Coordinates of C-alpha atoms in Angstrom, one line a residue:
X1 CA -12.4 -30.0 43.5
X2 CA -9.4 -28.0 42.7
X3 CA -7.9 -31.0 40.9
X4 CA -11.2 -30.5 38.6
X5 CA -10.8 -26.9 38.0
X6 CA -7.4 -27.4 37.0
X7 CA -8.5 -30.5 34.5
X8 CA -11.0 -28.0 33.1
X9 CA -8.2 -25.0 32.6
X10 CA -6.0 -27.3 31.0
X11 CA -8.7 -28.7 28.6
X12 CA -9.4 -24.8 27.7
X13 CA -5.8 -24.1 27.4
X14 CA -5.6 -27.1 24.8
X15 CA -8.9 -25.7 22.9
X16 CA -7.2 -22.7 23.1
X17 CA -3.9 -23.9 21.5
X18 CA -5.9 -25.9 18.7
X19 CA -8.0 -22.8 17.4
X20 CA -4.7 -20.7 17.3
X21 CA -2.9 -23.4 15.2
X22 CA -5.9 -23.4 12.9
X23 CA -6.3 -19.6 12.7
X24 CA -2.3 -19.8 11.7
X25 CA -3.0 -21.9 8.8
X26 CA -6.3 -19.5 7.9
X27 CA -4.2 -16.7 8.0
X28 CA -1.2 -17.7 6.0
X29 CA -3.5 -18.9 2.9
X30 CA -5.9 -15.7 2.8
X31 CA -2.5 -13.8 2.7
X32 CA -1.0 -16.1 0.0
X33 CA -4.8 -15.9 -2.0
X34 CA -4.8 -11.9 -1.5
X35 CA -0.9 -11.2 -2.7
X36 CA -1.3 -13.1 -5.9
X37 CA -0.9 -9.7 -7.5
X38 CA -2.1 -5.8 -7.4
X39 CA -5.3 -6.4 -8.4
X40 CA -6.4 -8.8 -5.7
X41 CA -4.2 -6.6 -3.1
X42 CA -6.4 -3.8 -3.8
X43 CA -10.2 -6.0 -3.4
X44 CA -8.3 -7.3 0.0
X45 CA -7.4 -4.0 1.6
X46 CA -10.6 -2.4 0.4
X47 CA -13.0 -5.2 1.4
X48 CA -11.3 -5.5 4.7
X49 CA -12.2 -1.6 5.7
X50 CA -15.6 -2.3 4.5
X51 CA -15.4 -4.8 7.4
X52 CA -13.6 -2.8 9.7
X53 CA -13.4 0.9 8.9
X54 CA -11.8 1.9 12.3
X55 CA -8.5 0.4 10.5
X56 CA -8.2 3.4 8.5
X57 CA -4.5 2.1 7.0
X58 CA -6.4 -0.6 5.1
X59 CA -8.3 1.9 2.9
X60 CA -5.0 3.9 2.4
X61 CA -2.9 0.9 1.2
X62 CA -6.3 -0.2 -1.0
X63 CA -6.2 3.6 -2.5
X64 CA -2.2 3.2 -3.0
X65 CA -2.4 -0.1 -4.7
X66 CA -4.4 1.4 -7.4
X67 CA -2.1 3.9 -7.8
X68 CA 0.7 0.8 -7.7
X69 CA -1.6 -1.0 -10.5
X70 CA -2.0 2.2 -12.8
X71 CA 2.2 2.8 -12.8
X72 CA 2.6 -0.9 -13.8
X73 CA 0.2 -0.4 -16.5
X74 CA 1.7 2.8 -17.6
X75 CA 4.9 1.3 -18.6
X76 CA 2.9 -0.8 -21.0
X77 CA 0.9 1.8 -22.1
X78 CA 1.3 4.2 -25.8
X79 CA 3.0 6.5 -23.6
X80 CA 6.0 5.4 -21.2
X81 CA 6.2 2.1 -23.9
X82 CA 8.0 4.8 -26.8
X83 CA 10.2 6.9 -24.0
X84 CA 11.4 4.2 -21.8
X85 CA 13.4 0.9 -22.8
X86 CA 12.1 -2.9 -22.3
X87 CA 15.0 -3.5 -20.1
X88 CA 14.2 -0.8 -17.8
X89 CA 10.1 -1.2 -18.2
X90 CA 10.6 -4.5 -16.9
X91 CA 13.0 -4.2 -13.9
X92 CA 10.4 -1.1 -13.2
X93 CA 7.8 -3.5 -13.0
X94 CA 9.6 -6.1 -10.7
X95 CA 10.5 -3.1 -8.3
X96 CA 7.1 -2.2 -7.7
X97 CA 5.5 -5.6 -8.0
X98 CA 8.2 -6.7 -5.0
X99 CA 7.6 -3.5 -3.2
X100 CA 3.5 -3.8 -3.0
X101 CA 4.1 -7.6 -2.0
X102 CA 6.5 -7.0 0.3
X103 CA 4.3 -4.7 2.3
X104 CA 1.0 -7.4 1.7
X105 CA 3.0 -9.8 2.7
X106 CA 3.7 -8.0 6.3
X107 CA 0.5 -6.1 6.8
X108 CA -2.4 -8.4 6.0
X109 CA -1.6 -11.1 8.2
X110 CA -1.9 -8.1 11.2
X111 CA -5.3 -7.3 9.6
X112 CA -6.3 -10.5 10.0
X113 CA -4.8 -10.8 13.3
X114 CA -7.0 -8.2 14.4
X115 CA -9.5 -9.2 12.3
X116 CA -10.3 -12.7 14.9
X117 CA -9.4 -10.8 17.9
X118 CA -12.6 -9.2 17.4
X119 CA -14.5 -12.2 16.4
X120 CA -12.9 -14.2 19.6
X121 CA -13.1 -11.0 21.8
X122 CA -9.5 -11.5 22.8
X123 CA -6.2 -9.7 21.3
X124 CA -4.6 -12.5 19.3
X125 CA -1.3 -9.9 18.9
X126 CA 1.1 -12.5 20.6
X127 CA 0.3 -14.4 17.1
X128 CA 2.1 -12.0 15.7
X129 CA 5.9 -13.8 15.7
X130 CA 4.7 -16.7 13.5
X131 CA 4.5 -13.9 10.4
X132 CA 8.0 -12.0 11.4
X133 CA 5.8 -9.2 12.5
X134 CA 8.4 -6.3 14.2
X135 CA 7.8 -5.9 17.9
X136 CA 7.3 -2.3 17.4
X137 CA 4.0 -3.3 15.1
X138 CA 2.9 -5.9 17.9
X139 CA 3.3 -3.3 20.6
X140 CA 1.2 -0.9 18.6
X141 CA -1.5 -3.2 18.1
X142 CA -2.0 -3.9 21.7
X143 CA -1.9 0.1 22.1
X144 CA -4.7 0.5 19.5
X145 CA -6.7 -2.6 20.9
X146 CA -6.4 -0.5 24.8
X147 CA -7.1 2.8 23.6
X148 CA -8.6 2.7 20.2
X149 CA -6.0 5.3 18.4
X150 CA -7.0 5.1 14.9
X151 CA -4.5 7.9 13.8
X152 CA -1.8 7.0 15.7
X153 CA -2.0 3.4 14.5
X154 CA -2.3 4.8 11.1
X155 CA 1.0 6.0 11.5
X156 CA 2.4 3.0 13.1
X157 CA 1.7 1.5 10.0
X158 CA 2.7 3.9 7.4
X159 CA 6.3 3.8 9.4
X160 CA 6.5 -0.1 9.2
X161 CA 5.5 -0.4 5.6
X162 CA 8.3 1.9 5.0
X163 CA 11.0 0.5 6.6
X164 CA 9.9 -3.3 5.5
X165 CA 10.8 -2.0 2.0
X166 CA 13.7 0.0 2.9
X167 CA 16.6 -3.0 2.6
X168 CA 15.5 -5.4 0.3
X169 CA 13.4 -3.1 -2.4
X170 CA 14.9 0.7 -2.3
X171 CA 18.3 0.1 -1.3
X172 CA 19.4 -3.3 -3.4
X173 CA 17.1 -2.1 -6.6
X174 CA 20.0 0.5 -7.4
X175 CA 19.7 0.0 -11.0
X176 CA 16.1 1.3 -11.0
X177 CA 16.6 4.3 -8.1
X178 CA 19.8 5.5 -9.1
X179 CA 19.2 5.7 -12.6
X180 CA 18.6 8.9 -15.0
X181 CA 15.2 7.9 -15.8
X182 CA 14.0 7.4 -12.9
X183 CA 15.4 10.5 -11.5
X184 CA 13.7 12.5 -14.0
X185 CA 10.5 11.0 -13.4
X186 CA 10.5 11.5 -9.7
X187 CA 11.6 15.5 -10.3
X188 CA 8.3 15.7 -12.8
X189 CA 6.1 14.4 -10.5
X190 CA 4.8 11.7 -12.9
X191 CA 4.5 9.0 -9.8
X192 CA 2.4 11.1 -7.9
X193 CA -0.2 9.5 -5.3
X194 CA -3.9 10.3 -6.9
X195 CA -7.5 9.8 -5.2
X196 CA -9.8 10.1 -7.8
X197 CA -13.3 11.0 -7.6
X198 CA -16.6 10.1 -9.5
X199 CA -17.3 13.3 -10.6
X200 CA -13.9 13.7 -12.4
X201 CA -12.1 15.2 -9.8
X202 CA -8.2 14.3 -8.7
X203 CA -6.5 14.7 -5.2
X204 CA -3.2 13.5 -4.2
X205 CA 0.5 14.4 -3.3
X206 CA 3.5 13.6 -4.7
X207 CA 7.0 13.3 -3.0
X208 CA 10.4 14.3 -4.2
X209 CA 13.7 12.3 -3.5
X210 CA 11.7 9.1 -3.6
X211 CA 14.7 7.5 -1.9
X212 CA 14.5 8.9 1.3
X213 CA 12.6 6.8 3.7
X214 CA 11.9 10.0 5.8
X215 CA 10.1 12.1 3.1
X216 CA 8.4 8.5 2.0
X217 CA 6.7 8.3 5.3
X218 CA 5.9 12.3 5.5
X219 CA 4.1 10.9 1.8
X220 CA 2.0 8.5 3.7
X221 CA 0.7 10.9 6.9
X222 CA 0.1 13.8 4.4
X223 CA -2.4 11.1 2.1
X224 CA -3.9 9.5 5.2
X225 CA -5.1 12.9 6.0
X226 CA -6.1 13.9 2.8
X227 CA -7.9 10.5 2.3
X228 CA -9.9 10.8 5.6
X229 CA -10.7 14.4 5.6
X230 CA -14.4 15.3 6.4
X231 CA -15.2 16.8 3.3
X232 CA -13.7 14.1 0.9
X233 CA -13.6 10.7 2.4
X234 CA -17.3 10.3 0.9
X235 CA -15.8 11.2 -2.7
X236 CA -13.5 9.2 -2.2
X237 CA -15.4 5.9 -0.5
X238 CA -18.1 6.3 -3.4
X239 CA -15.2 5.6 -5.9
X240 CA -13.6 2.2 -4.3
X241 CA -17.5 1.0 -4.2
X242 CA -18.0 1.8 -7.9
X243 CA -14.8 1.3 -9.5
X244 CA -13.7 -2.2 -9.9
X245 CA -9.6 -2.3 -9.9
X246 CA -8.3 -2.5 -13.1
X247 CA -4.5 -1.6 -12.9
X248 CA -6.1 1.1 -16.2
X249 CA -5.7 4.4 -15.6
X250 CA -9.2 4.2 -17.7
X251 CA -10.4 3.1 -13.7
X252 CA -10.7 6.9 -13.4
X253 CA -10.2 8.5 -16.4
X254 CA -13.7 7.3 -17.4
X255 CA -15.2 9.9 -15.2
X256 CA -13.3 12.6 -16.2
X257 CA -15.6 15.3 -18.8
X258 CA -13.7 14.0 -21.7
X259 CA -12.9 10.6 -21.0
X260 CA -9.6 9.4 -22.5
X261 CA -9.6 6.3 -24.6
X262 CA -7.6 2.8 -23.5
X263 CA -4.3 4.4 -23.1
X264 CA -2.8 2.1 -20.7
X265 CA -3.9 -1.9 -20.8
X266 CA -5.2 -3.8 -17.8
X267 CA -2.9 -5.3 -15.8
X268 CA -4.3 -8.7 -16.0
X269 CA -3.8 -8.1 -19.6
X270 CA -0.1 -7.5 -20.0
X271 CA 1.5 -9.2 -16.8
X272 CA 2.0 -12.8 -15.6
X273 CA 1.6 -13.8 -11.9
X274 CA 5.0 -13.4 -10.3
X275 CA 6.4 -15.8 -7.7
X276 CA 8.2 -14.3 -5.4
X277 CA 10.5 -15.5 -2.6
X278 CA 11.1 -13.7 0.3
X279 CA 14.6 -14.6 1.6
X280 CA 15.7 -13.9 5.1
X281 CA 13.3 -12.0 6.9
X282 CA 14.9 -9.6 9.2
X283 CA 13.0 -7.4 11.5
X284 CA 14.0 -3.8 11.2
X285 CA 13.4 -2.6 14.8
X286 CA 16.1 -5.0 15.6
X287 CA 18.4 -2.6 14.1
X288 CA 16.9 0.7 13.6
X289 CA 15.4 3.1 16.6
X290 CA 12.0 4.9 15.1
X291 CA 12.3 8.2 15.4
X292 CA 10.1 10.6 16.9
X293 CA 9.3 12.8 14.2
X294 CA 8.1 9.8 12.0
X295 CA 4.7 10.7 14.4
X296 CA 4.4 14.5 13.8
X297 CA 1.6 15.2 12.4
X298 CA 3.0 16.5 8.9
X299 CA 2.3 19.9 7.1
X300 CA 0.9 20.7 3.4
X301 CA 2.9 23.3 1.4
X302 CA 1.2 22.2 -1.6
X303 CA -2.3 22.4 -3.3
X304 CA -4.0 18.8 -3.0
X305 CA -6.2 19.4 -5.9
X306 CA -4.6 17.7 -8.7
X307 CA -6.9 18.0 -11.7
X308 CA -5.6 20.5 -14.3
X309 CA -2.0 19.6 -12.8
X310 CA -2.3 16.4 -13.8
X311 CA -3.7 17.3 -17.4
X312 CA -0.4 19.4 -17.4
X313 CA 1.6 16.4 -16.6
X314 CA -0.1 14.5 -19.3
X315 CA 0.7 16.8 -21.7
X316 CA 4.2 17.0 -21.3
X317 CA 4.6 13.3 -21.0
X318 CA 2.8 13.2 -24.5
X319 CA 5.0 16.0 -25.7
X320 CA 8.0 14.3 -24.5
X321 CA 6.8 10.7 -26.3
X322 CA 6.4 12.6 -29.4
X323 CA 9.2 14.4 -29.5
X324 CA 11.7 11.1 -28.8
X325 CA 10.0 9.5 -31.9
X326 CA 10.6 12.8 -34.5
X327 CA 14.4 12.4 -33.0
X328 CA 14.8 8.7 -33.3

């Protein structure tokens, strides 16, 4: 009899084995299929908190991507194309193109992972070494699965995203963050997180010495909030469900009262699919304690209602355009 019971655990334990290989090979081509580039970054994160809204982080990367999309397409627009060189356009480009894939690249595959241990009522987290996934992330996952923390999690993955772009993005891409453009651009403000709304209306924060990886992650808690406060996370919802990603700012300035004209082209329109190849993959717990204020709740000192500053900002980035052209 026992000899039985043990030929049956061992048959299990082989099933077992055979549907984790296969959910491997699931997972590594929906991520490959999903990072192709912004646009189908942004369906993926948005369509997988339509599936699972209790993974609040997928919305906010969904909402950030479009912000991602409508910077790329700025640099190609009739705007940023007559103040900023093709040189610097471009490597501009790359930086956030690697940045946003980076973090894909990391995150979805722990989506996913979540995603069948729901459907096989079992935490699947010990998968999570086959995709370079940081202890710290697996740990978390396990704590969420136990005690259903949606915020804290939130946070969890804010900080990773973070540090996964930390080395190989911010620190190496020293031509783009140490240069005088881009140091002018981050003191105006003019790559400033918006959630737009379909009656017109923006909300979003912005975030000074973009370098930093400390004020980059006080970024992320202070948009998670805003994004799933009471009175706007309808607003907000109703957009994703209506507005179909464009990498066009025209995504939400169609709604505004006066709707601007094409000003920035789609991003399918203007940029090829880059391949990208992600080199050594070194976990940054390994090397790097997270501190503890990375999960204090963060504090506003600034008005989240962004419509008429952001018609400012417009304006000056007009007047700026304009006024480079009359000097050149």
């Amino acid at each position: 009899m026992s000899q039985f019971i043990a030929m049956e655990r061992l048959d299990s334990w082989m099933r077992m084995l055979k549907t984790e290989k296969q959910l491997l090979h699931s997972i590594k081509a929906q991520t490959a299929k999903g990072n192709r580039d912004n646009i189908s970054r942004t369906k993926a994160y948005e369509q997988f908190f339509r599936m699972h809204p209790e993974i609040q982080w997928s919305f906010l990367a969904g909402m950030v991507s479009r912000n991602a999309g409508w910077n790329m397409c700025d640099l190609e627009g009739i705007w940023f194309s007559h103040l900023l060189g093709l040189k610097y356009r471009h490597h501009l480009f790359l930086t956030y193109e690697e940045a946003n894939w980076r973090i894909f690249q990391d995150a979805y595959p722990q989506l996913l992972l979540y995603h069948y241990s729901t459907k096989y009522g079992r935490p699947l987290f010990h998968l999570c070494h086959y995709f370079f996934i940081t202890n710290f992330m697996k740990n978390e996952w396990y704590s969420f699965w136990k005690h259903g923390d949606r915020e804290k999690l939130v946070t969890a993955l804010i900080i990773n995203e973070q540090n996964i772009i930390e080395e190989p993005v911010i620190k190496k891409q020293s031509f783009v963050f140490h240069s005088l453009l881009f140091f002018l651009q981050d003191w105006m403000h003019f790559s400033t997180v918006l959630f737009p709304t379909c009656n017109g209306e923006l909300y979003g924060s912005s975030v000074s010495h973009f370098r930093n990886i400390d004020k980059r992650i006080e970024l992320g808690k202070r948009l998670a909030g805003l994004l799933f406060s009471e009175d706007l996370f309808p607003r907000f919802f109703e957009f994703s469900c209506r507005t179909e990603p464009t990498g066009a700012r025209y995504d939400y300035e169609q709604y505004r009262k006066k709707p601007r004209y094409h000003e920035t082209p789609m991003l399918r329109g203007v940029y090829p699919v880059i391949y990208h190849r992600a080199g050594e993959t070194e976990q940054w717990d390994m090397k790097k304690r997270v501190k503890k204020k990375w999960f204090i709740e963060p504090k506003w000192e600034e008005e989240p209602y962004l419509t008429d500053w952001y018609d400012h900002k417009q304006k000056q980035l007009h007047t700026a355009a304009i006024i480079k052209n009359l000097i050149l």
